[in-house]
Structure formats: C-alpha cells, structure tokens
Short mmCIF file of C-alpha atoms in Angstrom, two decimals:
data_model
loop_
_atom_site.label_atom_id
_atom_site.label_comp_id
_atom_site.label_asym_id
_atom_site.label_seq_id
_atom_site.Cartn_x
_atom_site.Cartn_y
_atom_site.Cartn_z
CA MET V 1 26.02 8.29 -27.08
CA LYS V 2 22.25 8.93 -27.34
CA ILE V 3 20.41 9.48 -24.02
CA PRO V 4 18.33 6.50 -23.31
CA TYR V 5 14.50 5.78 -22.46
CA ASN V 6 14.11 6.36 -18.66
CA ARG V 7 10.48 6.02 -17.98
CA VAL V 8 7.99 3.63 -19.44
CA HIS V 9 4.15 3.12 -18.88
CA ALA V 10 1.48 1.26 -20.80
CA HIS V 11 -2.26 1.32 -20.87
CA GLY V 12 -4.35 -1.10 -23.08
CA ASP V 13 -2.12 -1.61 -26.26
CA VAL V 14 -0.35 1.76 -26.16
CA LEU V 15 3.20 2.19 -24.52
CA LEU V 16 4.44 5.63 -23.53
CA ALA V 17 7.95 5.82 -23.40
CA ALA V 18 9.99 8.90 -22.15
CA ARG V 19 13.29 9.74 -23.50
CA GLY V 20 15.08 12.99 -22.49
CA GLY V 21 12.39 15.68 -23.21
CA LYS V 22 10.27 13.59 -25.32
CA ILE V 23 7.38 11.17 -24.92
CA HIS V 24 6.91 8.53 -27.55
CA THR V 25 3.90 6.25 -27.93
CA PHE V 26 4.05 2.77 -29.43
CA GLY V 27 1.87 -0.11 -30.20
CA LEU V 28 2.42 -2.81 -27.74
CA LEU V 29 1.41 -5.56 -30.16
CA ASP V 30 3.33 -4.61 -33.12
CA GLY V 31 6.11 -2.40 -31.62
CA LYS V 32 5.42 0.54 -34.17
CA HIS V 33 5.86 4.06 -33.44
CA ILE V 34 2.71 6.10 -33.09
CA SER V 35 3.54 9.75 -32.09
CA THR V 36 5.87 12.04 -30.24
CA TRP V 37 5.36 14.82 -27.86
CA GLN V 38 8.29 17.17 -27.38
CA HIS V 39 9.01 19.51 -24.49
CA PRO V 40 9.46 23.12 -25.86
CA ASP V 41 13.05 23.30 -24.36
CA VAL V 42 14.31 20.30 -26.37
CA LEU V 43 14.89 22.85 -29.18
CA THR V 44 17.05 24.98 -26.84
CA THR V 45 19.04 22.27 -25.05
CA PRO V 46 22.74 23.12 -24.50
CA LEU V 47 25.43 21.08 -25.82
CA SER V 48 26.41 17.89 -23.81
CA THR V 49 29.36 18.13 -21.24
CA ALA V 50 31.69 16.39 -23.92
CA GLU V 51 30.64 18.90 -26.60
CA ALA V 52 30.88 21.94 -24.35
CA THR V 53 34.25 20.92 -23.16
CA SER V 54 35.47 20.47 -26.63
CA GLU V 55 34.03 23.99 -27.83
CA ALA V 56 35.63 25.65 -24.53
CA LYS V 57 39.06 24.48 -25.67
CA GLY V 58 38.59 25.77 -29.23
CA ALA V 59 37.05 29.05 -27.96
CA SER V 60 34.77 29.03 -30.90
CA SER V 61 31.90 30.72 -29.14
CA PRO V 62 30.85 31.72 -25.52
CA ALA V 63 29.05 29.68 -23.05
CA PRO V 64 25.24 29.91 -23.24
CA VAL V 65 24.82 32.57 -20.60
CA GLU V 66 21.43 33.59 -21.59
CA ALA V 67 20.16 30.06 -20.93
CA VAL V 68 21.80 30.00 -17.40
CA GLU V 69 20.41 33.46 -16.58
CA SER V 70 16.87 32.42 -17.65
CA ARG V 71 16.91 29.54 -15.27
CA GLU V 72 18.30 31.67 -12.44
CA ALA V 73 15.35 34.02 -13.06
CA ASP V 74 13.01 30.95 -12.52
CA GLY V 75 14.61 30.10 -9.23
CA ASP V 76 15.45 26.60 -10.28
CA GLU V 77 19.21 26.97 -10.04
CA PRO V 78 21.45 29.04 -7.95
CA PRO V 79 23.13 31.89 -9.67
CA ALA V 80 26.58 31.16 -11.41
CA LYS V 81 29.61 32.33 -9.75
CA ARG V 82 29.81 35.57 -11.71
CA GLN V 83 26.37 36.69 -10.71
CA ARG V 84 27.06 35.55 -6.91
CA LEU V 85 30.05 37.98 -6.63
CA GLU V 86 28.40 40.81 -8.24
CA ASN V 87 24.97 41.00 -6.47
CA GLY V 88 26.23 39.52 -3.09
CA GLU V 89 23.28 37.14 -2.54
CA ASP V 90 25.49 34.62 -0.59
CA GLY V 91 26.07 37.42 2.07
CA THR V 92 22.56 36.78 3.38
CA GLN V 93 23.15 33.21 4.27
CA GLY V 94 24.50 31.95 7.45
CA ASP V 95 26.08 34.89 9.02
CA GLY V 96 28.12 35.53 5.86
CA GLU V 97 29.24 31.97 5.26
CA GLY V 98 28.27 31.93 1.79
CA LYS V 99 30.22 35.35 1.23
CA GLY V 100 33.16 34.00 2.87
CA LYS V 101 33.41 30.94 0.58
CA ALA V 102 32.97 33.03 -2.42
CA LYS V 103 35.75 35.30 -1.39
CA GLY V 104 38.00 32.31 -0.81
CA LYS V 105 37.63 30.95 -4.25
CA LYS V 106 38.07 34.26 -5.86
CA LYS V 107 41.48 34.64 -4.10
CA GLY V 108 42.72 31.41 -5.54
CA LYS V 109 41.41 32.00 -9.26
CA LYS V 110 43.90 32.95 -11.85
CA ALA V 111 43.31 36.03 -13.97
CA LYS V 112 41.62 35.46 -17.18
CA PRO V 113 43.55 36.42 -20.33
CA GLU V 114 41.85 39.33 -22.14
CA GLY V 115 39.51 38.65 -24.93
CA GLN V 116 38.63 35.08 -23.70
CA PRO V 117 34.86 34.44 -23.28
CA HIS V 118 33.54 34.15 -19.99
CA GLN V 119 32.67 30.63 -19.13
CA VAL V 120 29.64 29.94 -16.79
CA ALA V 121 30.56 27.34 -14.32
CA ARG V 122 27.09 25.83 -14.06
CA ALA V 123 25.46 24.58 -17.37
CA PRO V 124 21.65 24.23 -17.42
CA GLU V 125 20.37 20.77 -17.37
CA ARG V 126 18.67 19.42 -20.56
CA PRO V 127 14.88 18.70 -20.37
CA VAL V 128 14.31 15.18 -18.88
CA ILE V 129 10.80 13.67 -18.41
CA THR V 130 11.05 12.20 -14.79
CA GLN V 131 7.51 10.72 -14.38
CA VAL V 132 4.95 9.39 -16.58
CA THR V 133 1.46 7.72 -15.64
CA THR V 134 -2.03 7.60 -16.81
CA THR V 135 -5.47 7.63 -15.10
CA ALA V 136 -7.20 4.35 -14.55
CA ASP V 137 -9.31 4.67 -17.66
CA GLY V 138 -6.28 5.72 -19.74
CA ARG V 139 -7.99 8.89 -20.92
CA HIS V 140 -5.47 11.28 -19.51
CA VAL V 141 -1.63 11.07 -19.20
CA LEU V 142 0.38 12.88 -16.53
CA ALA V 143 4.15 13.66 -16.97
CA VAL V 144 6.85 15.56 -14.86
CA SER V 145 9.74 17.65 -16.44
CA GLY V 146 12.39 17.77 -13.62
CA HIS V 147 14.42 20.67 -14.87
CA ASP V 148 11.60 23.28 -14.90
CA LYS V 149 9.51 21.65 -12.17
CA VAL V 150 6.35 21.43 -14.47
CA ILE V 151 3.59 18.94 -14.28
CA TRP V 152 2.12 18.28 -17.88
CA VAL V 153 -1.57 16.75 -18.53
CA PHE V 154 -2.39 15.37 -21.74
CA GLU V 155 -5.71 14.04 -23.16
CA HIS V 156 -5.24 10.50 -24.58
CA ASP V 157 -7.24 9.28 -27.65
CA GLY V 158 -6.73 5.54 -26.52
CA GLN V 159 -4.71 4.96 -29.82
CA GLY V 160 -1.43 6.76 -28.83
CA GLY V 161 -2.48 10.39 -29.79
CA LEU V 162 -1.50 12.91 -27.03
CA ARG V 163 -3.18 16.35 -26.79
CA GLN V 164 -1.79 18.80 -24.19
CA ILE V 165 -4.30 20.23 -21.80
CA SER V 166 -2.27 22.09 -19.22
CA GLN V 167 1.13 22.81 -17.71
CA ARG V 168 1.54 23.87 -14.14
CA THR V 169 4.76 24.74 -12.58
CA MET V 170 5.04 23.48 -8.91
CA PRO V 171 6.74 25.42 -6.14
CA LYS V 172 9.42 22.76 -5.78
CA ARG V 173 10.74 19.87 -8.15
CA PRO V 174 8.43 16.85 -7.88
CA SER V 175 10.03 13.60 -6.89
CA ALA V 176 6.95 11.32 -6.87
CA VAL V 177 3.47 11.76 -8.17
CA THR V 178 0.36 9.67 -8.38
CA ILE V 179 -3.24 10.08 -9.55
CA ALA V 180 -6.08 9.36 -6.96
CA ALA V 181 -9.35 7.74 -8.00
CA ASP V 182 -11.08 11.17 -7.51
CA SER V 183 -9.04 12.77 -10.13
CA GLN V 184 -6.57 14.47 -7.86
CA ILE V 185 -2.99 14.69 -8.48
CA ILE V 186 -0.84 13.96 -5.35
CA SER V 187 2.58 15.32 -5.90
CA ALA V 188 5.54 14.97 -3.39
CA ASP V 189 8.64 17.11 -3.78
CA LYS V 190 12.24 17.06 -2.79
CA PHE V 191 11.64 19.52 0.05
CA GLY V 192 9.39 16.93 1.87
CA ASP V 193 5.96 18.59 1.07
CA VAL V 194 3.14 16.81 -0.51
CA TYR V 195 0.57 18.72 -2.57
CA THR V 196 -2.77 17.97 -4.11
CA LEU V 197 -4.08 19.72 -7.46
CA PRO V 198 -6.95 18.75 -9.72
CA LEU V 199 -6.11 16.72 -12.72
CA LEU V 200 -7.86 19.15 -14.82
CA PRO V 201 -7.46 22.75 -13.78
CA ALA V 202 -10.15 25.05 -13.65
CA PRO V 203 -10.58 27.87 -15.94
CA GLN V 204 -8.63 31.06 -15.16
CA SER V 205 -11.01 33.69 -13.30
CA PRO V 206 -10.73 36.57 -10.80
CA SER V 207 -10.96 34.09 -7.94
CA SER V 208 -7.47 32.77 -8.86
CA ALA V 209 -6.06 34.95 -6.06
CA ALA V 210 -8.20 32.93 -3.63
CA LEU V 211 -7.04 29.56 -5.14
CA ARG V 212 -3.41 30.70 -4.49
CA SER V 213 -3.97 31.49 -0.93
CA SER V 214 -4.93 27.84 -0.43
CA THR V 215 -1.24 26.97 -0.62
CA PRO V 216 0.64 27.58 2.64
CA ASN V 217 3.72 29.33 2.17
CA PRO V 218 6.66 28.16 4.27
CA LEU V 219 8.52 31.44 3.87
CA ALA V 220 5.51 33.34 5.59
CA LYS V 221 5.88 31.78 8.89
CA PRO V 222 5.97 34.48 11.74
CA ALA V 223 9.51 34.98 12.86
CA ALA V 224 11.15 37.13 15.52
CA LEU V 225 14.74 37.97 16.66
CA ALA V 226 15.68 35.71 19.86
CA ALA V 227 17.28 38.86 21.40
CA ASN V 228 17.65 42.74 21.22
CA THR V 229 20.22 45.39 21.98
CA LEU V 230 19.16 45.63 25.69
CA VAL V 231 20.31 42.15 26.45
CA VAL V 232 23.12 41.88 23.92
CA HIS V 233 26.44 43.96 24.58
CA SER V 234 29.57 42.34 23.12
CA LYS V 235 30.62 43.56 19.72
CA ARG V 236 30.53 39.83 18.31
CA ASN V 237 26.92 39.33 19.55
CA LEU V 238 25.77 42.63 18.20
CA GLU V 239 27.35 41.72 14.82
CA ALA V 240 25.41 38.52 14.88
CA LEU V 241 22.11 40.24 16.06
CA ARG V 242 22.55 42.62 13.12
CA HIS V 243 22.83 39.63 10.46
CA GLN V 244 19.74 37.92 12.10
CA LYS V 245 17.76 41.14 11.59
CA LYS V 246 18.88 41.41 8.07
CA GLN V 247 17.96 37.91 7.32
CA LEU V 248 14.46 38.24 8.73
CA GLU V 249 13.87 41.55 6.58
CA LEU V 250 14.97 39.65 3.34
CA ARG V 251 12.74 36.65 4.44
CA GLY V 252 9.87 39.05 4.78
CA GLU V 253 10.55 40.39 1.31
CA LYS V 254 10.73 36.92 -0.17
CA ALA V 255 7.49 35.86 1.37
CA ALA V 256 5.74 38.93 -0.13
CA ASP V 257 7.25 38.16 -3.41
CA ALA V 258 6.01 34.53 -3.13
CA VAL V 259 2.45 35.37 -2.35
CA LYS V 260 2.58 38.00 -5.11
CA GLU V 261 4.13 35.44 -7.78
CA GLY V 262 2.31 32.25 -6.35
CA PRO V 263 0.80 29.76 -8.64
CA SER V 264 -2.37 30.75 -10.48
CA PHE V 265 -4.00 27.45 -10.21
CA GLU V 266 -5.48 25.51 -7.40
CA LEU V 267 -2.73 23.92 -5.28
CA THR V 268 -3.18 22.73 -1.62
CA LEU V 269 -0.39 21.46 0.78
CA LEU V 270 -1.47 18.21 2.47
CA LEU V 271 1.42 17.17 4.64
CA GLY V 272 5.19 17.63 5.18
CA HIS V 273 8.37 15.50 5.98
CA VAL V 274 11.53 17.06 7.41
CA SER V 275 13.40 15.20 4.59
CA MET V 276 13.37 14.80 0.93
CA LEU V 277 10.43 12.60 -0.22
CA THR V 278 11.18 9.78 -2.40
CA SER V 279 8.04 7.73 -3.01
CA LEU V 280 4.19 7.76 -2.64
CA ALA V 281 1.50 5.05 -2.47
CA LEU V 282 -2.21 5.21 -1.97
CA GLY V 283 -3.79 2.68 0.33
CA GLU V 284 -7.16 1.71 1.60
CA SER V 285 -8.32 -0.05 4.58
CA GLU V 286 -11.87 -0.74 6.03
CA GLY V 287 -13.40 1.83 3.59
CA CYS V 288 -10.99 4.57 4.57
CA ARG V 289 -8.09 5.94 2.41
CA TYR V 290 -4.68 6.72 3.30
CA ILE V 291 -1.51 8.33 1.79
CA LEU V 292 1.90 6.49 2.39
CA SER V 293 5.02 8.38 1.84
CA SER V 294 8.79 7.53 2.31
CA ASP V 295 11.84 9.99 2.68
CA ARG V 296 15.45 9.88 2.69
CA ASP V 297 15.68 9.74 6.39
CA GLU V 298 14.49 5.97 6.62
CA HIS V 299 10.89 6.93 7.31
CA ILE V 300 7.63 5.41 5.75
CA ARG V 301 4.63 7.55 7.10
CA VAL V 302 0.94 6.66 6.99
CA SER V 303 -1.38 9.64 6.74
CA ARG V 304 -5.05 10.01 6.31
CA TYR V 305 -6.24 10.90 2.98
CA ILE V 306 -7.87 14.29 1.92
CA PRO V 307 -9.20 16.31 3.76
CA GLN V 308 -7.52 14.82 6.95
CA ALA V 309 -4.09 14.52 5.39
CA HIS V 310 -2.46 16.32 8.36
CA VAL V 311 -3.49 13.46 10.63
CA ILE V 312 -0.64 11.07 11.02
CA GLU V 313 -1.93 7.65 11.28
CA GLY V 314 1.40 5.81 12.05
CA PHE V 315 4.95 4.94 11.01
CA CYS V 316 6.58 1.87 9.36
CA LEU V 317 9.90 2.08 11.12
CA GLY V 318 12.99 -0.08 10.65
CA HIS V 319 14.90 0.82 7.52
CA LYS V 320 18.38 2.03 8.27
CA GLU V 321 19.15 3.63 5.12
CA PHE V 322 17.02 5.76 2.76
CA VAL V 323 13.68 4.30 1.33
CA SER V 324 13.17 4.91 -2.37
CA GLU V 325 10.47 2.71 -3.38
CA LEU V 326 7.09 1.62 -2.07
CA VAL V 327 4.46 -0.89 -3.60
CA ILE V 328 1.24 -2.20 -2.34
CA PRO V 329 0.22 -5.41 -4.23
CA PRO V 330 -3.53 -5.11 -5.39
CA SER V 331 -4.04 -8.64 -4.06
CA ARG V 332 -2.94 -7.67 -0.43
CA GLY V 333 -4.28 -4.30 0.30
CA GLU V 334 -2.91 -3.95 3.75
CA VAL V 335 0.57 -5.35 2.86
CA LEU V 336 3.38 -2.88 1.86
CA VAL V 337 6.78 -3.79 0.42
CA SER V 338 9.46 -1.24 0.73
CA GLY V 339 13.09 -0.87 -0.39
CA GLY V 340 15.80 1.53 -0.69
CA GLY V 341 19.43 1.64 0.43
CA ASP V 342 19.34 -1.35 2.73
CA GLU V 343 20.36 -4.75 2.01
CA GLU V 344 16.93 -6.15 2.24
CA LEU V 345 13.27 -5.58 1.15
CA PHE V 346 10.88 -5.05 4.01
CA VAL V 347 7.28 -6.39 4.08
CA TRP V 348 4.76 -4.52 6.33
CA ASP V 349 1.31 -4.46 7.76
CA TRP V 350 1.29 -0.79 6.89
CA LYS V 351 -1.82 -0.01 8.88
CA ALA V 352 -0.40 -1.45 12.03
CA GLY V 353 3.13 -0.17 11.35
CA LYS V 354 4.21 -3.79 11.89
CA LEU V 355 7.13 -5.37 10.15
CA LEU V 356 6.18 -8.83 8.90
CA SER V 357 9.27 -10.09 7.09
CA LYS V 358 12.65 -9.13 5.41
CA THR V 359 14.42 -10.76 2.63
CA SER V 360 17.92 -10.05 1.31
CA VAL V 361 18.49 -8.40 -1.98
CA VAL V 362 22.17 -8.18 -1.66
CA SER V 363 22.61 -12.04 -1.58
CA VAL V 364 20.51 -12.58 -4.59
CA ALA V 365 22.41 -9.70 -6.50
CA GLN V 366 25.73 -11.51 -5.77
CA LYS V 367 24.70 -14.42 -7.66
CA ILE V 368 25.23 -12.46 -10.87
CA ALA V 369 27.64 -9.71 -9.66
CA PRO V 370 29.82 -11.22 -6.70
CA GLU V 371 31.27 -8.13 -5.91
CA THR V 372 28.02 -6.42 -4.87
CA ALA V 373 28.31 -5.06 -1.40
CA LYS V 374 25.30 -2.72 -1.32
CA VAL V 375 22.31 -2.00 -3.42
CA ALA V 376 20.09 1.17 -4.38
CA VAL V 377 16.59 -0.24 -5.10
CA SER V 378 15.35 2.05 -8.07
CA GLY V 379 12.16 0.17 -8.76
CA LEU V 380 9.55 -1.98 -7.06
CA HIS V 381 6.56 -3.57 -8.88
CA SER V 382 3.87 -6.30 -8.16
CA LEU V 383 2.16 -8.63 -10.45
CA LEU V 384 -0.34 -11.37 -10.39
CA TYR V 385 0.68 -14.34 -12.45
CA PRO V 386 -2.40 -16.73 -13.42
CA SER V 387 -2.19 -20.41 -12.53
CA GLU V 388 -4.30 -23.42 -12.06
CA SER V 389 -4.45 -22.90 -8.17
CA GLY V 390 -5.26 -19.11 -8.60
CA SER V 391 -3.29 -15.99 -9.23
CA LEU V 392 0.28 -15.84 -7.59
CA THR V 393 1.70 -12.63 -6.44
CA TYR V 394 5.22 -11.68 -7.32
CA ILE V 395 7.34 -8.66 -6.27
CA LEU V 396 9.87 -7.37 -8.85
CA ALA V 397 12.93 -5.07 -7.99
CA ILE V 398 15.63 -3.53 -10.06
CA CYS V 399 18.63 -1.92 -8.57
CA GLU V 400 20.64 1.12 -9.84
CA GLY V 401 23.48 -0.09 -12.02
CA ILE V 402 22.81 -3.85 -11.75
CA LYS V 403 21.98 -5.62 -15.08
CA ALA V 404 19.20 -7.67 -13.79
CA ILE V 405 15.36 -7.93 -12.57
CA PHE V 406 14.98 -9.66 -9.29
CA SER V 407 11.90 -11.49 -8.34
CA TRP V 408 10.24 -13.20 -5.38
CA GLN V 409 6.84 -14.87 -4.81
CA LEU V 410 4.79 -13.17 -1.85
CA THR V 411 3.43 -16.03 0.12
CA ASP V 412 0.18 -16.19 1.91
CA HIS V 413 2.12 -15.72 5.13
CA ASN V 414 3.57 -12.52 3.85
CA THR V 415 6.99 -13.62 3.28
CA LEU V 416 9.04 -13.29 -0.02
CA ASN V 417 10.24 -16.78 -1.16
CA ARG V 418 11.58 -18.27 -4.45
CA PRO V 419 13.92 -15.71 -5.48
CA GLY V 420 14.70 -15.35 -9.19
CA VAL V 421 16.85 -13.42 -11.45
CA ILE V 422 16.20 -12.11 -14.97
CA GLN V 423 19.50 -11.22 -16.39
CA LEU V 424 19.68 -8.12 -18.77
CA PRO V 425 22.06 -7.04 -21.41
CA ALA V 426 22.28 -3.52 -19.87
CA ALA V 427 21.45 -1.79 -16.61
CA PRO V 428 17.60 -1.02 -16.20
CA LEU V 429 16.57 2.53 -15.57
CA HIS V 430 12.69 1.63 -15.26
CA LEU V 431 10.17 -1.05 -15.97
CA PHE V 432 6.43 -1.42 -16.29
CA ILE V 433 4.32 -4.59 -16.08
CA SER V 434 1.40 -4.81 -18.65
CA ALA V 435 -0.94 -7.50 -17.77
CA SER V 436 -4.38 -8.94 -19.25
CA GLU V 437 -6.76 -11.54 -18.13
CA ASN V 438 -6.14 -14.12 -20.70
CA ALA V 439 -2.24 -13.62 -21.43
CA PRO V 440 0.92 -13.92 -19.45
CA PRO V 441 2.28 -10.60 -18.15
CA LYS V 442 4.41 -8.54 -20.32
CA LEU V 443 7.61 -6.65 -18.90
CA ILE V 444 8.59 -3.49 -20.64
CA VAL V 445 12.11 -2.33 -19.63
CA ALA V 446 13.95 0.84 -20.38
CA MET V 447 17.68 0.28 -20.27
CA ASP V 448 20.83 2.14 -20.48
CA PRO V 449 22.92 0.63 -23.32
CA GLY V 450 25.98 3.01 -22.91
CA GLU V 451 28.33 2.49 -25.75
CA SER V 452 26.94 -0.98 -26.61
CA SER V 453 24.48 -1.80 -29.50
CA VAL V 454 21.89 -2.95 -27.20
CA LYS V 455 18.40 -1.48 -27.76
CA SER V 456 17.32 0.73 -24.89
CA LEU V 457 13.76 -0.38 -25.07
CA HIS V 458 12.61 -4.10 -24.65
CA ALA V 459 9.42 -6.03 -24.23
CA MET V 460 9.43 -9.51 -22.41
CA ILE V 461 6.69 -12.08 -21.95
CA LEU V 462 7.09 -13.84 -18.70
CA THR V 463 6.55 -17.29 -17.55
CA ALA V 464 6.59 -19.14 -14.43
CA SER V 465 8.36 -22.53 -13.72
CA ASN V 466 8.61 -24.08 -10.13
CA GLY V 467 7.29 -20.88 -8.82
CA ARG V 468 10.12 -18.64 -10.28
CA LEU V 469 9.61 -16.14 -13.12
CA SER V 470 11.72 -16.31 -16.30
CA VAL V 471 11.52 -14.68 -19.86
CA ASP V 472 9.70 -16.55 -22.36
CA THR V 473 10.13 -14.35 -25.46
CA GLU V 474 11.62 -10.96 -26.20
CA SER V 475 10.86 -8.28 -28.58
CA SER V 476 11.88 -4.64 -29.31
CA PHE V 477 10.43 -1.57 -30.52
CA ARG V 478 10.70 0.12 -34.11
CA ASP V 479 12.57 3.32 -33.12
CA GLU V 480 15.48 3.47 -35.38
CA GLY V 481 14.51 6.87 -37.00
CA LEU V 482 13.80 8.20 -33.47
CA GLU V 483 17.29 7.11 -32.37
CA ALA V 484 18.97 9.05 -35.14
CA ASP V 485 17.10 12.12 -34.23
CA GLU V 486 18.14 12.13 -30.53
CA ALA V 487 20.97 14.50 -29.55
CA ASP V 488 24.16 13.10 -28.16
CA ALA V 489 24.92 13.12 -24.54
CA SER V 490 28.11 12.18 -22.54
CA GLU V 491 28.30 9.31 -20.25
CA SER V 492 28.84 11.53 -17.23
CA GLU V 493 25.75 13.67 -18.13
CA ILE V 494 23.57 10.72 -18.58
CA ARG V 495 24.71 9.35 -15.15
CA ARG V 496 23.98 12.81 -13.44
CA LEU V 497 20.61 12.87 -14.90
CA LEU V 498 19.26 9.49 -14.52
CA TYR V 499 21.28 7.75 -11.93
CA THR V 500 20.09 9.67 -8.79
CA VAL V 501 18.99 6.89 -6.24
CA GLU V 502 22.30 6.01 -4.83
CA SER V 503 23.10 9.72 -4.32
CA LEU V 504 20.47 9.56 -1.56
CA ARG V 505 22.87 7.38 0.74
CA LYS V 506 24.23 9.39 3.66
CA GLN V 507 28.13 9.24 3.94
CA THR V 508 29.30 8.27 7.60
CA SER V 509 32.90 7.30 7.06
CA GLY V 510 35.92 9.50 6.83
CA GLY V 511 37.98 10.68 4.00
CA GLU V 512 37.75 12.85 0.93
CA ASP V 513 34.59 11.58 -0.25
CA GLU V 514 32.84 12.05 3.28
CA GLY V 515 29.58 13.85 2.58
CA ALA V 516 29.71 13.77 -1.25
CA ALA V 517 26.23 12.25 -1.61
CA ASP V 518 24.98 14.75 1.00
CA ALA V 519 26.36 17.63 -0.88
CA GLU V 520 24.81 16.43 -4.29
CA VAL V 521 21.28 16.11 -2.60
CA GLY V 522 21.95 19.42 -0.80
CA ALA V 523 22.82 21.08 -4.00
CA GLU V 524 19.56 19.89 -5.60
CA MET V 525 17.58 21.38 -2.75
CA GLU V 526 19.46 24.59 -2.81
CA ALA V 527 18.41 24.92 -6.32
CA ASP V 528 14.87 25.17 -5.34
CA GLU V 529 15.71 28.09 -2.75
CA ALA V 530 13.36 27.20 0.06
CA PRO V 531 13.42 25.59 3.65
CA ALA V 532 11.71 22.24 4.29
CA ALA V 533 8.36 21.99 5.97
CA ASP V 534 8.23 20.69 9.45
CA ASP V 535 6.04 17.65 10.45
#
C-alpha cells in the first residue's frame, strides 16, 4: 500500500499536503496539483518492512548497513546490536546494566551460517514530514522532518510555489512547532525542552560561536561524586564508585563534544518540562503574551513569553492521562480546550488555571463504534461558523483510529454542547479548517485508506443545522499521478510512523504488555541520547 497524506495546511487558495517525505501543493478551488518539494532522503529510502523481510528470505543482498551507520553518526538512533557489542557503549549506562543485557541476548543467539550476510536489527526510518504550517501572511512555510530532526523554511510565492531558504537540525526531535507574530519559531521537543529560533536565519559569520553559546547544554551541568574512597570501604561500593567516576568522565567528554559540535545557528532554550512535550499554543491576555505547553505527564503549563519564558505563570491541572492537543478559540482568547488520553475534553480559563467544564468524547464515539472504551485525541481545532445571530464557535476533534470527526458548539457559558459526528470512510490522520468571510468553512482531511480504494485527501464544505455541523458537499484532489510515484509501505510501517498518540498512554496493569507504551516512547527518547531538562 502507499503511505497516505498525514499533514495538511491551507493558506488562501493553496493547500499544502505532506505525504511521507514530500510536500505537495494544490489549488483549493479546482483541486489541481501545483508543485512538489521532496526531502533529499526520499531517494535513499530503504525498503518497506514487508519488502525487507522478503529480500532477507531470498538473501539476494545485504541489509543497508551504510544507511544505519550514517543515522548512528548523527546521534538520531542508538547503534545496531553488532556495533553495541563491538564498541561497548552500553557498558557506560547504569552500572553496566546495558552491557549485561547485551551479553544476555548474545548467549541465546544462534550461530549464523557462514556466507550469510549480516542483518542489521534496526532499520532506518523513511523520511516523514511531521509538521507543516505557514506564517500569518502566508509568505513563508515551515516544515519538520522527524527522522533527521530538521526544521525547514520555505519562501511561498502565494500560488503554490516553494523555494527552500534554510534547513536547521535541532538538538532533539521536534514534537510541536508554532510561529509567533514576531517571526520567531517556537519548537518543543520529545525531551521536554522548548526552544526559539528566528524564522529567517542570520547569515553565517565569525560570531556564530557566540550564537551557539546561547543554547544551554543539559550535558554541561556541573556534577560531582556523591562519595569518595575515604568514606567508602566495601568492595561492592568501591565498584559502584568507580562506575560513577567513569560515567562523569564520559559525560564531561560528551559535553565538550556537544559544545564543539553545537548548532551554527541562533537557538535559545526558553523553558523545560520533565516529560515529553506534546503540544504548544500561544495565548494573550491583557496585552501580555504567554506560551502554553502540554506534556505526557498530564500537565498543562502556562509560561510568560520571551524574554521571561522561564517564569511559570500557572498550571491547568486535572487531566489523569497524557495531554496531546491544545487549542485556543480565536473568539475566546482566555479559553483553552485540551484533550488527550482521558475520556473527556477539558475547557479551561487558562490564565486563572481554572477548569470551566468537561464533556465526554467516549460517549460520542460509542455512537458509531460501540466497542470504544478509550480514546486518544490526535487533533483539536476551532472554527467560527457564520449565522444570522452572529458567529458560532465550534470545537472539532479527531481520535486515533476512529473513522469520524466529532464537533461541539462552545457556548457563551464555556460549555461544549450539541455534539455532532461526521462519519468518514477511513481513519483521519490530520485535518485543517479553511475559512473565509463570505463562504462556509471547508474541512481538508488527510485519511489513512489502508487497503481500500478511498482517496487519502478530501475536502468537505460544512453546513450547520440545529446547531450541529454536517457535510454539505465533498470533493477530492487530482493526485493520481502522485499516487503512482509513491513508494510502497507495509501496514505495520505506516502504523509505526503515523499512529503515535496512543503510545503516549502509560501502562498500569500487569501482564506481558505492561510498560509496552512506556518502552516505545523510551526508545524514541533513547534515540536522541540526552537527558530531559528539569523545570
């Protein structure tokens, strides 16, 4: 099957749609394809999981070791098992815990027949655009490619033409980005850090070293041994002390390397959580601006904007599961709607940190999928629908794996009423609302058709009846030629790349699957090889 569209964004009459490592532009009015930008790594993408398995059985050629080693050199993935055993890097972690595990796996491994090519256990990911957005005037487009942690900036001619301006590799993999009104990119990453960098990078100059120094390095924190040989006497404690000393020495070497090889562009650390960041929103109240950030540990944090982003204004606490999405309706500047792994959506007065109301998502999902017991909100959006009595505010949500768009009307009392369901032929991956003053809002939806013949990219014009939203007309985009040019991907590979929200849920029950989601998230963080920053 073909990898589907997974991110959409529109400005004016132009739609930007990301599919794998490509960004396509279409005309919103006629659905015609305009242009394509392609990530350089698309040409070197490895085989899909299904193809690799088939090739390994036939032993027609060795696995792409060079590609894996290149990724390891960039620090984006941990070394494959063969490299771990040869260079012993795991021996520096947790008093030799990593080395012990590696040895244990080696003992149970069967001998490889002579002449059989070595198979690398971890295949590199294919390039996937994980974020796409534009500036308010539409003159610049920002995209994030997750596999190499790069933020791309393009100049947009307003008619669908893109010209690449810059590519900047972030210290860690960005998980959420937004563009502020002052042309600053705010980027949150999987290690809990929020950075700012200018939309248009400054020209390279001898002062680039000074720019690098503006980025605090978490590895460079002062550290010291908790004890010494004068107070430690037992053989076991002396061995532990020796391991601690070795770890500190290695940490100092890594810190020096990190400073030496730091980014050559302006990058400033604004704030940090102690958990993986999932979403960002920018708010304004009484003439002051704020950064709202959510994380996997159920927190929503309100911080002041630059240059006082280190000042915590407050928290919105009440979620019991991860928070994956935040949205501030433009018509209600001090109201925040949040969702994630809980059964409900939460409505907040974010400035006061006060919960205003909640509404169930599960009960609405059960109307079309009665077996639904939990949800993972993967998208939250707001729209203004014109009416004779004035514009009505709606909140739209999509949940991972559920073939529907859910909608609620946000009342003047800040409650979510009149729940509605727009059923879809396939599971939605992302949606964007394109609105104009003199026309009903249009939904652009990126869906995962799987093995079906459903088109991955749809446009829907909305209508309101009795306070509930429904679809008036539908249309698709002319991408038949683009579809044919896309490389194949297995179903498991698509799920691993594009279905990432449910994996944020922490496992609390026993059994073989206990901690499976924690392990998956932990593997992503291990790939970036750095500790999380403290609050």
